[in-house]
Amino acid sequence: MQVYEQNYAPFWDSLGWSALFAALPLLTLFALLGGLRWKAWKASLVALAVSLAVALAVYGMPLGQAVLAGTEGAAFGFMPILWIVLNAIWIYKLTELTGWDDVLRRAFGTLSGDQRVQAVIIAFCFGALLEALAGFGTPVAVSAAMLIALGLQPIKAAGVALVANTAPVAFGAIGVPITTLGEITGLDPAEVGAVVGRQTPVLAAVVPLVLVFMVDGRRGLRQTWPVALATGVAFGVAQFVSANYISYQIADIIAAFAGALAAIVVLRVWQPQKHTALVSSGGGGDAAAGEPAAERPSRGSALLSFAPYLIVVVLFAITTSGPVSDWLADHATWKWQWPGLHVVDSAGEALSATAFKFELLNGGTVLLLVGVLTAVLYRVGPMRALRAYGATFAQFRWTILTVMAVLALAYVMNFSGQTITLGLFLAQAGSVFALLSPVVGWLGVAVTGSDTSSNSLFGLLQLTAAQQTGLSAQLLAAGNSSGGVLGKMVSPQNLAIAAAVVGIEGREGELFRRVVGWSLGLLVLICLLVYLQSTPVLGWMVS
């Protein structure tokens, strides 16, 4: 098939006019999702059609090459991204099916009767573990439901779950957002993950304090800050260590355990000055007392309820260790050129992204094995387990279509040159772009609801801007992901999920107003951090 050579200023040889056309697919996606409130899968398909039209009519990309670029993106969207998500959610469905999720909830309730502490342990620590395994709204839904069951008011439970789902998002679903950045940009995902691990721990140290403030205002902050701070700092340190020295793929898993352990240790030697009496979903009650304490599960039951997550840690620790990882890379990984796709850059060099990599024992396959072991452990028969898997697939069928469409859109924009055009245009801001880099990621997640989707849309843009401004490519790519996590709490999809779970459908606007201030405030913090990391002031954090 005909080779396509990229041209970054195809319209009148003008970068500005070309950037205007290149932005049309993204503007379409934003308008349909954020303005007209279309379903995500419909908006993604229309935006994909617009990107194909721009690639053909403005950039002169052959139809065959444009379609093939989209098919490679869709394939990457399914394997490994959706493969990880489907298997992770299947594991949780098995715990729901057998009732062990309820045992786990009651076990959490016995750690402390204080709702402020419960918000930190459940929404932040356990939510991070769910984010590490599945992402895509699962932590928000599960955490909000558990907080309501423990007596928190519905609107507070939803708000707390949304804000808590920030610091872990960049490493969610076994590091898929970082893996996607590496695939899109050609950067080493381990290097990008290491830089993200030097940014999001700052959020981790702050978010638990925000959560106790949301539950009980200044009094809650004053009375429970030791356990909140200890949890956040332990989480952040563990996230940093894992992302930089172990594996970015299991950073959230290690951090979640470290944060929960820190909370338990502090609670063993210190208790909040006074437990707060808050109105529960049932109409009243003291947070210090209640049914969970009376239904304390045995240690054996509590451990068994947590067993699937322990199995995940063990298997990923094995498969990501040096010798095993090297063996898998040599014997269970295949890489080939996407059939028929021939694209070169403006210098005539072939794009590395035309190569597709398949790992037999990837994160999704490991989670599939965990699911099988979970079914055996909980005595779920093969047919029942298969029906649960089918139900998982059916439940997320539109999510599957959305993710594949967004990745196809990203690949069409990247291969045609649209994303590079936008990057060159924005790079005219010079070194100040480091301040704006997280904002780009925030916008992407606020609209798409996914850090993975935002990274796929804007990863190459960040790389192009870095090359033009002389800034660190790893820093700007990481800034896109770190800033993006703060858009998660205001995305229409997550707001709708949280509102539906707690039974306040139609009050998404009220929920938005509760969390948007925290979203923007924490975004400013990340913007300043990334900018300072681009200067000698904090440049040592990146080098």
Coordinates of C-alpha atoms in Angstrom, one line a residue:
M1 CA 0.0 0.0 0.0
Q2 CA 1.0 3.6 -0.5
V3 CA 3.5 5.0 2.0
Y4 CA 2.2 8.1 3.9
E5 CA 4.6 10.9 4.8
Q6 CA 3.5 13.3 7.5
N7 CA 3.1 17.0 6.9
Y8 CA 2.5 19.1 10.0
A9 CA 1.3 22.2 8.3
P10 CA -0.7 20.9 5.4
F11 CA -3.3 23.8 5.2
W12 CA -1.8 26.8 3.3
D13 CA 1.6 25.8 4.9
S14 CA 0.2 27.5 8.1
L15 CA 0.8 25.9 11.5
G16 CA -2.0 28.0 13.0
W17 CA -4.7 27.1 10.4
S18 CA -3.6 23.5 10.4
A19 CA -3.8 23.4 14.2
L20 CA -7.4 24.7 14.0
F21 CA -8.3 21.7 11.8
A22 CA -6.3 19.3 13.9
A23 CA -8.3 20.3 17.0
L24 CA -11.6 19.6 15.4
P25 CA -11.8 15.9 16.5
L26 CA -11.0 16.9 20.1
L27 CA -13.4 19.9 20.0
T28 CA -16.1 17.6 18.7
L29 CA -15.5 15.1 21.5
F30 CA -15.5 17.8 24.2
A31 CA -18.7 19.4 22.8
L32 CA -20.6 16.2 22.5
L33 CA -19.6 14.8 25.9
G34 CA -19.4 18.0 28.0
G35 CA -21.9 20.2 26.2
L36 CA -24.6 18.0 24.7
R37 CA -24.0 15.2 27.2
W38 CA -24.0 12.4 24.6
K39 CA -23.1 8.9 25.6
A40 CA -19.4 8.4 25.6
W41 CA -19.4 5.7 22.9
K42 CA -21.5 7.8 20.6
A43 CA -19.4 10.9 21.0
S44 CA -16.2 8.8 20.6
L45 CA -17.4 7.3 17.3
V46 CA -18.4 10.7 15.9
A47 CA -15.0 12.2 16.9
L48 CA -13.3 9.3 15.3
A49 CA -15.2 10.0 12.1
V50 CA -14.2 13.6 12.2
S51 CA -10.5 12.7 12.7
L52 CA -10.7 10.4 9.7
A53 CA -12.2 13.2 7.6
V54 CA -9.5 15.7 8.7
A55 CA -6.8 13.1 8.0
L56 CA -8.2 12.5 4.4
A57 CA -9.3 16.0 3.4
V58 CA -6.7 18.2 5.1
Y59 CA -3.6 16.0 5.7
G60 CA -4.0 14.0 2.5
M61 CA -3.6 10.7 4.3
P62 CA -4.7 7.7 2.1
L63 CA -7.9 6.1 3.2
G64 CA -6.3 2.7 3.7
Q65 CA -3.5 4.0 5.9
A66 CA -6.0 6.0 8.0
V67 CA -8.2 3.0 8.5
L68 CA -5.3 0.8 9.4
A69 CA -4.0 3.3 11.9
G70 CA -7.5 3.2 13.6
T71 CA -7.5 -0.6 13.7
E72 CA -4.1 -0.7 15.4
G73 CA -5.4 1.8 18.0
A74 CA -8.6 -0.2 18.6
A75 CA -6.5 -3.4 19.0
F76 CA -4.3 -1.8 21.5
G77 CA -7.4 -0.5 23.3
F78 CA -8.6 -4.1 23.8
M79 CA -5.2 -5.7 24.4
P80 CA -3.9 -5.0 27.0
I81 CA -6.2 -2.2 28.3
L82 CA -9.6 -3.7 28.3
W83 CA -8.2 -7.2 28.9
I84 CA -6.9 -5.9 32.3
V85 CA -10.1 -4.1 33.2
L86 CA -12.5 -7.0 32.3
N87 CA -10.5 -9.5 34.3
A88 CA -10.1 -7.2 37.3
I89 CA -13.8 -6.4 37.5
W90 CA -14.6 -10.1 37.1
I91 CA -12.5 -10.8 40.3
Y92 CA -14.6 -8.3 42.2
K93 CA -17.8 -9.7 40.8
L94 CA -16.8 -13.1 42.1
T95 CA -16.5 -11.6 45.6
E96 CA -19.9 -10.0 45.2
L97 CA -21.4 -13.3 44.0
T98 CA -20.2 -15.2 47.0
G99 CA -20.9 -12.5 49.6
W100 CA -17.2 -12.0 50.6
D101 CA -17.4 -8.4 49.6
D102 CA -19.8 -7.9 52.5
V103 CA -17.4 -9.6 54.9
L104 CA -14.6 -7.3 53.7
R105 CA -16.8 -4.2 54.2
R106 CA -17.6 -5.3 57.8
A107 CA -13.9 -6.0 58.4
F108 CA -13.1 -2.4 57.4
G109 CA -15.8 -1.2 59.7
T110 CA -14.2 -2.8 62.7
L111 CA -10.9 -0.9 62.2
S112 CA -12.5 2.2 63.5
G113 CA -16.0 3.4 64.3
D114 CA -15.1 6.9 63.3
Q115 CA -16.5 7.8 59.9
R116 CA -13.7 10.2 59.2
V117 CA -11.2 7.4 59.6
Q118 CA -13.4 5.0 57.6
A119 CA -13.4 7.6 54.8
V120 CA -9.6 7.5 54.7
I121 CA -9.3 3.7 54.9
I122 CA -12.1 2.7 52.6
A123 CA -12.2 5.5 50.0
F124 CA -8.5 6.3 49.9
C125 CA -6.7 3.0 50.7
F126 CA -9.1 0.3 49.5
G127 CA -10.3 2.6 46.7
A128 CA -6.6 2.8 45.6
L129 CA -6.4 -1.0 45.5
L130 CA -9.5 -1.2 43.3
E131 CA -8.1 1.5 41.1
A132 CA -4.9 -0.5 40.8
L133 CA -6.8 -3.5 39.6
A134 CA -9.7 -2.1 37.5
G135 CA -10.1 1.7 37.4
F136 CA -12.7 3.1 35.1
G137 CA -15.2 4.1 37.8
T138 CA -15.0 0.9 39.8
P139 CA -13.4 2.5 42.9
V140 CA -15.9 5.3 43.1
A141 CA -18.9 3.0 42.8
V142 CA -17.6 0.4 45.4
S143 CA -16.2 3.0 47.9
A144 CA -19.4 5.1 47.9
A145 CA -21.6 2.1 48.4
M146 CA -19.4 0.9 51.3
L147 CA -19.4 4.3 53.0
I148 CA -23.2 4.5 52.8
A149 CA -23.5 1.0 54.4
L150 CA -21.3 2.3 57.2
G151 CA -23.6 5.3 57.8
L152 CA -22.2 8.2 55.8
Q153 CA -24.7 10.6 54.2
P154 CA -25.2 9.8 50.5
I155 CA -24.0 13.1 49.1
K156 CA -20.9 13.0 51.3
A157 CA -20.2 9.4 50.5
A158 CA -20.3 10.3 46.8
G159 CA -18.1 13.4 47.2
V160 CA -15.5 11.6 49.3
A161 CA -15.3 8.7 46.9
L162 CA -14.7 11.1 44.0
V163 CA -12.0 13.1 45.7
A164 CA -10.3 10.0 47.0
N165 CA -10.0 8.6 43.5
T166 CA -7.1 11.0 42.5
A167 CA -3.6 10.1 43.6
P168 CA -3.9 6.4 42.5
V169 CA -5.4 7.0 39.0
A170 CA -2.1 7.5 37.2
F171 CA -1.1 4.0 38.1
G172 CA -4.6 2.5 37.8
A173 CA -5.5 -0.8 36.1
I174 CA -1.9 -2.2 36.6
G175 CA -0.3 1.0 35.2
V176 CA -2.3 1.1 32.0
P177 CA -2.2 4.9 31.7
I178 CA 1.6 4.9 31.9
T179 CA 1.8 1.9 29.6
T180 CA -0.3 3.8 27.1
L181 CA 1.9 6.9 27.3
G182 CA 4.9 4.7 26.5
E183 CA 3.1 3.1 23.5
I184 CA 1.9 6.5 22.2
T185 CA 5.1 8.5 22.7
G186 CA 7.8 5.8 22.3
L187 CA 9.2 6.7 25.7
D188 CA 10.2 4.1 28.2
P189 CA 7.1 3.7 30.3
A190 CA 9.2 2.8 33.3
E191 CA 11.0 6.2 33.0
V192 CA 7.7 8.0 32.7
G193 CA 6.2 6.1 35.6
A194 CA 9.2 7.0 37.7
V195 CA 8.6 10.7 37.1
V196 CA 4.9 10.3 37.8
G197 CA 6.0 8.7 41.1
R198 CA 7.7 11.9 42.0
Q199 CA 4.6 14.0 41.5
T200 CA 1.5 12.1 42.6
P201 CA 2.9 11.3 46.1
V202 CA 2.4 15.1 46.8
L203 CA -1.3 14.6 46.2
A204 CA -1.3 11.4 48.3
A205 CA -0.1 13.4 51.3
V206 CA -2.8 16.0 50.9
V207 CA -5.9 14.0 49.9
P208 CA -6.6 12.1 53.1
L209 CA -6.6 15.5 55.0
V210 CA -9.1 16.8 52.4
L211 CA -11.3 13.7 53.0
V212 CA -11.6 14.2 56.7
F213 CA -12.4 17.9 56.1
M214 CA -15.2 16.9 53.7
V215 CA -16.7 14.5 56.3
D216 CA -16.5 16.8 59.3
G217 CA -15.0 20.2 58.5
R218 CA -12.3 21.9 60.5
R219 CA -13.2 19.8 63.6
G220 CA -12.6 16.6 61.7
L221 CA -9.3 17.9 60.4
R222 CA -8.2 19.0 63.9
Q223 CA -9.2 15.8 65.6
T224 CA -8.0 13.2 63.0
W225 CA -5.1 14.7 61.2
P226 CA -2.5 12.3 62.6
V227 CA -4.0 9.2 61.1
A228 CA -4.9 11.1 57.9
L229 CA -1.4 12.5 57.5
A230 CA 0.3 9.2 58.4
T231 CA -1.8 7.3 55.8
G232 CA -1.1 9.9 53.1
V233 CA 2.6 10.1 53.7
A234 CA 3.0 6.3 53.9
F235 CA 0.9 5.9 50.7
G236 CA 3.0 8.5 48.9
V237 CA 6.4 7.1 50.0
A238 CA 5.4 3.6 48.9
Q239 CA 4.1 4.9 45.6
F240 CA 7.4 6.7 45.0
V241 CA 9.5 3.7 46.0
S242 CA 7.5 1.3 43.8
A243 CA 7.4 3.5 40.8
N244 CA 11.1 4.3 40.9
Y245 CA 12.7 1.1 42.2
I246 CA 10.3 -1.8 41.9
S247 CA 7.6 -1.5 39.2
Y248 CA 5.2 1.2 38.2
Q249 CA 2.6 -1.4 37.4
I250 CA 2.1 -2.4 41.1
A251 CA 2.7 1.1 42.6
D252 CA -0.9 1.5 43.7
I253 CA -1.1 -2.0 45.2
I254 CA 2.0 -1.5 47.4
A255 CA 0.9 2.1 48.3
A256 CA -2.6 0.9 49.2
F257 CA -1.2 -1.7 51.6
A258 CA 1.3 0.8 53.0
G259 CA -1.3 3.5 53.6
A260 CA -3.7 1.0 55.3
L261 CA -1.0 -0.4 57.5
A262 CA 0.1 3.1 58.6
A263 CA -3.5 3.9 59.5
I264 CA -3.8 0.7 61.5
V265 CA -0.5 1.3 63.4
V266 CA -1.5 4.8 64.3
L267 CA -4.9 3.7 65.5
R268 CA -3.3 1.1 67.7
V269 CA -1.5 3.8 69.7
W270 CA -3.7 6.8 69.2
Q271 CA -7.4 7.5 68.7
P272 CA -9.2 10.6 67.6
Q273 CA -10.1 13.0 70.5
K274 CA -13.8 12.4 70.0
H275 CA -15.9 10.4 67.6
T276 CA -18.3 12.5 65.6
A277 CA -22.0 11.9 65.6
L278 CA -23.2 12.3 62.0
V279 CA -26.6 11.7 60.4
S280 CA -26.5 8.3 58.7
S281 CA -28.3 7.2 55.6
G282 CA -30.8 5.5 57.8
G283 CA -31.8 8.8 59.4
G284 CA -29.4 9.1 62.4
G285 CA -26.9 7.4 64.6
D286 CA -23.5 7.8 66.1
A287 CA -20.5 7.0 63.9
A288 CA -18.7 5.5 66.9
A289 CA -21.2 2.8 67.3
G290 CA -23.2 0.6 65.0
E291 CA -23.9 -2.7 63.4
P292 CA -20.5 -3.4 61.9
A293 CA -18.8 -3.6 65.3
A294 CA -21.4 -6.1 66.5
E295 CA -20.9 -8.2 63.4
R296 CA -17.1 -8.4 63.6
P297 CA -15.9 -11.1 61.3
S298 CA -13.3 -13.5 62.5
R299 CA -9.7 -13.0 61.6
G300 CA -9.8 -16.0 59.3
S301 CA -12.9 -14.7 57.5
A302 CA -11.4 -11.2 57.2
L303 CA -8.2 -12.7 55.7
L304 CA -10.2 -14.9 53.3
S305 CA -12.2 -11.9 52.1
F306 CA -9.0 -10.2 51.2
A307 CA -7.4 -13.2 49.7
P308 CA -7.9 -12.3 46.0
Y309 CA -6.0 -9.0 46.5
L310 CA -3.2 -10.8 48.3
I311 CA -3.0 -13.3 45.4
V312 CA -2.7 -10.4 43.0
V313 CA 0.2 -8.9 44.9
V314 CA 2.0 -12.2 45.0
L315 CA 1.6 -13.0 41.3
F316 CA 2.6 -9.6 40.1
A317 CA 5.6 -9.6 42.5
I318 CA 6.7 -12.8 40.8
T319 CA 6.0 -11.8 37.2
T320 CA 7.6 -8.4 37.5
S321 CA 10.8 -9.6 39.3
G322 CA 14.0 -9.2 37.3
P323 CA 14.7 -12.8 36.2
V324 CA 11.1 -13.7 35.5
S325 CA 10.4 -10.5 33.7
D326 CA 13.4 -10.9 31.5
W327 CA 12.5 -14.5 30.7
L328 CA 8.9 -13.4 29.7
A329 CA 10.3 -10.6 27.6
D330 CA 12.5 -13.1 25.7
H331 CA 10.1 -16.0 25.4
A332 CA 6.5 -14.8 25.8
T333 CA 6.6 -11.5 24.0
W334 CA 6.1 -10.9 20.3
K335 CA 6.4 -7.8 18.2
W336 CA 5.4 -7.3 14.6
Q337 CA 4.7 -4.5 12.1
W338 CA 1.0 -3.8 11.8
P339 CA 0.0 -5.3 8.4
G340 CA -0.2 -2.8 5.6
L341 CA 0.5 0.3 7.8
H342 CA 3.3 2.3 6.3
V343 CA 3.8 5.8 7.8
V344 CA 7.0 7.9 7.9
D345 CA 7.5 11.2 9.6
S346 CA 8.4 14.5 7.9
A347 CA 12.1 13.4 7.8
G348 CA 11.2 10.1 6.0
E349 CA 11.8 7.9 9.0
A350 CA 9.4 5.1 9.8
L351 CA 7.3 5.5 12.9
S352 CA 8.1 3.0 15.7
A353 CA 4.4 3.0 16.7
T354 CA 3.5 1.0 13.6
A355 CA 4.9 -2.0 15.5
F356 CA 2.4 -3.9 17.7
K357 CA 3.6 -5.8 20.8
F358 CA 1.8 -8.7 22.3
E359 CA 2.7 -10.1 25.8
L360 CA 1.3 -13.5 26.5
L361 CA 1.6 -13.1 30.3
N362 CA 0.5 -9.4 30.5
G363 CA -1.3 -7.8 33.4
G364 CA -4.7 -8.9 32.1
T365 CA -3.6 -12.6 31.8
V366 CA -2.3 -12.5 35.4
L367 CA -5.6 -11.1 36.6
L368 CA -7.4 -13.9 34.7
L369 CA -5.3 -16.4 36.6
V370 CA -6.2 -14.6 39.8
G371 CA -9.9 -14.8 38.9
V372 CA -9.6 -18.6 38.3
L373 CA -7.8 -19.0 41.7
T374 CA -10.5 -16.9 43.4
A375 CA -13.3 -19.0 41.9
V376 CA -11.6 -22.1 43.3
L377 CA -11.0 -20.5 46.7
Y378 CA -14.6 -19.4 47.0
R379 CA -15.9 -22.6 45.5
V380 CA -17.6 -21.0 42.5
G381 CA -18.4 -23.6 39.9
P382 CA -17.0 -23.2 36.3
M383 CA -20.4 -22.4 34.7
R384 CA -21.2 -19.9 37.5
A385 CA -17.9 -18.2 37.0
L386 CA -18.3 -18.1 33.3
R387 CA -21.8 -16.5 33.7
A388 CA -20.2 -13.9 35.9
Y389 CA -17.6 -13.2 33.3
G390 CA -20.3 -12.9 30.6
A391 CA -22.2 -10.5 32.8
T392 CA -19.1 -8.4 33.3
F393 CA -18.6 -8.3 29.5
A394 CA -22.3 -7.3 29.0
Q395 CA -22.2 -4.7 31.7
F396 CA -19.1 -3.0 30.2
R397 CA -19.9 -3.5 26.5
W398 CA -20.3 0.3 25.9
T399 CA -17.2 1.0 27.8
I400 CA -15.4 -1.5 25.6
L401 CA -16.6 0.3 22.5
T402 CA -15.7 3.7 24.0
V403 CA -12.1 2.7 24.9
M404 CA -11.5 1.1 21.5
A405 CA -13.0 4.2 19.7
V406 CA -10.9 6.6 21.7
L407 CA -7.7 4.7 21.0
A408 CA -8.6 4.5 17.3
L409 CA -9.1 8.2 17.4
A410 CA -5.8 8.8 19.0
Y411 CA -3.9 6.6 16.5
V412 CA -5.5 8.3 13.5
M413 CA -4.6 11.7 14.9
N414 CA -1.1 10.6 15.8
F415 CA -0.3 8.8 12.5
S416 CA -1.8 11.5 10.3
G417 CA 0.2 14.2 12.1
Q418 CA -2.7 16.1 13.7
T419 CA -1.4 15.6 17.2
I420 CA 2.1 16.8 16.3
T421 CA 0.6 19.9 14.7
L422 CA -1.2 20.7 17.9
G423 CA 2.0 20.0 19.9
L424 CA 4.1 22.3 17.6
F425 CA 1.4 25.1 17.9
L426 CA 1.3 24.9 21.8
A427 CA 5.1 24.7 22.0
Q428 CA 5.2 28.3 21.0
A429 CA 4.4 29.0 24.6
G430 CA 8.1 28.1 25.3
S431 CA 9.1 27.0 28.8
V432 CA 5.8 28.2 30.2
F433 CA 4.2 25.2 28.6
A434 CA 5.4 23.2 31.6
L435 CA 2.9 25.1 33.7
L436 CA 0.2 24.2 31.2
S437 CA 1.1 20.6 30.7
P438 CA -1.1 19.2 33.6
V439 CA -4.0 21.4 32.5
V440 CA -4.0 19.6 29.1
G441 CA -4.2 16.3 30.9
W442 CA -6.9 17.6 33.3
L443 CA -9.1 18.7 30.3
G444 CA -8.7 15.3 28.7
V445 CA -9.8 13.3 31.8
A446 CA -12.5 15.8 32.7
V447 CA -14.1 15.1 29.3
T448 CA -13.3 11.4 28.7
G449 CA -13.4 10.3 32.3
S450 CA -10.2 8.3 31.8
D451 CA -6.5 9.0 32.4
T452 CA -5.7 6.3 29.8
S453 CA -7.8 8.1 27.2
S454 CA -6.3 11.5 28.0
N455 CA -2.8 10.0 27.7
S456 CA -3.6 8.4 24.4
L457 CA -5.0 11.7 23.0
F458 CA -2.4 14.1 24.3
G459 CA 0.7 11.9 24.9
L460 CA 2.3 12.7 21.5
L461 CA 1.3 16.4 21.9
Q462 CA 3.3 16.5 25.1
L463 CA 6.2 14.8 23.4
T464 CA 6.2 17.2 20.5
A465 CA 6.0 20.2 22.8
A466 CA 9.0 18.9 24.8
Q467 CA 11.1 18.4 21.7
Q468 CA 10.3 22.0 20.5
T469 CA 10.9 23.7 23.9
G470 CA 13.8 21.7 25.1
L471 CA 11.9 20.5 28.2
S472 CA 12.0 17.0 29.5
A473 CA 9.8 14.7 27.5
Q474 CA 9.4 12.4 30.5
L475 CA 8.4 15.4 32.6
L476 CA 5.7 16.7 30.3
A477 CA 4.3 13.2 29.6
A478 CA 4.2 12.6 33.4
G479 CA 2.6 16.0 33.9
N480 CA -0.2 15.0 31.5
S481 CA -1.0 12.0 33.5
S482 CA -0.6 13.6 37.0
G483 CA -2.7 16.6 36.0
G484 CA -5.3 14.3 34.4
V485 CA -6.0 12.4 37.7
L486 CA -7.6 15.6 39.1
G487 CA -10.1 15.8 36.2
K488 CA -11.5 12.4 37.2
M489 CA -13.6 13.8 40.0
V490 CA -15.4 16.3 37.7
S491 CA -15.9 14.1 34.6
P492 CA -19.6 13.6 33.7
Q493 CA -19.1 9.8 33.7
N494 CA -17.8 9.6 37.2
L495 CA -20.3 12.1 38.5
A496 CA -23.1 10.0 37.0
I497 CA -21.6 6.7 38.5
A498 CA -21.3 8.2 42.0
A499 CA -24.8 9.8 41.9
A500 CA -26.4 6.5 40.7
V501 CA -24.7 4.4 43.3
V502 CA -25.8 6.5 46.3
G503 CA -29.3 7.1 44.9
I504 CA -29.1 10.9 44.1
E505 CA -29.6 10.7 40.4
G506 CA -30.4 14.2 39.0
R507 CA -28.2 15.9 41.6
E508 CA -25.0 15.6 39.7
G509 CA -24.8 19.4 39.6
E510 CA -24.8 19.6 43.4
L511 CA -22.1 16.9 43.5
F512 CA -20.0 18.7 40.9
R513 CA -20.1 21.9 43.0
R514 CA -18.9 19.9 46.1
V515 CA -15.8 18.6 44.3
V516 CA -14.8 21.1 41.6
G517 CA -13.1 23.4 44.1
W518 CA -10.9 20.6 45.3
S519 CA -10.2 19.5 41.7
L520 CA -9.0 23.0 40.6
G521 CA -7.1 23.7 43.8
L522 CA -5.1 20.4 43.6
L523 CA -4.6 21.1 39.9
V524 CA -2.9 24.4 40.7
L525 CA -0.6 22.5 43.1
I526 CA 0.4 20.0 40.4
C527 CA 0.9 22.7 37.8
L528 CA 3.3 24.6 40.2
L529 CA 5.1 21.3 41.0
V530 CA 5.6 20.4 37.3
Y531 CA 6.7 23.9 36.4
L532 CA 9.3 24.0 39.3
Q533 CA 10.5 20.5 38.2
S534 CA 11.2 22.1 34.8
T535 CA 13.5 24.7 36.5
P536 CA 16.7 24.3 38.6
V537 CA 14.5 24.8 41.7
L538 CA 13.1 21.2 41.6
G539 CA 14.8 19.9 38.5
W540 CA 16.7 17.4 40.6
M541 CA 13.5 15.6 41.1
V542 CA 13.4 14.6 37.4
S543 CA 17.1 14.0 36.6

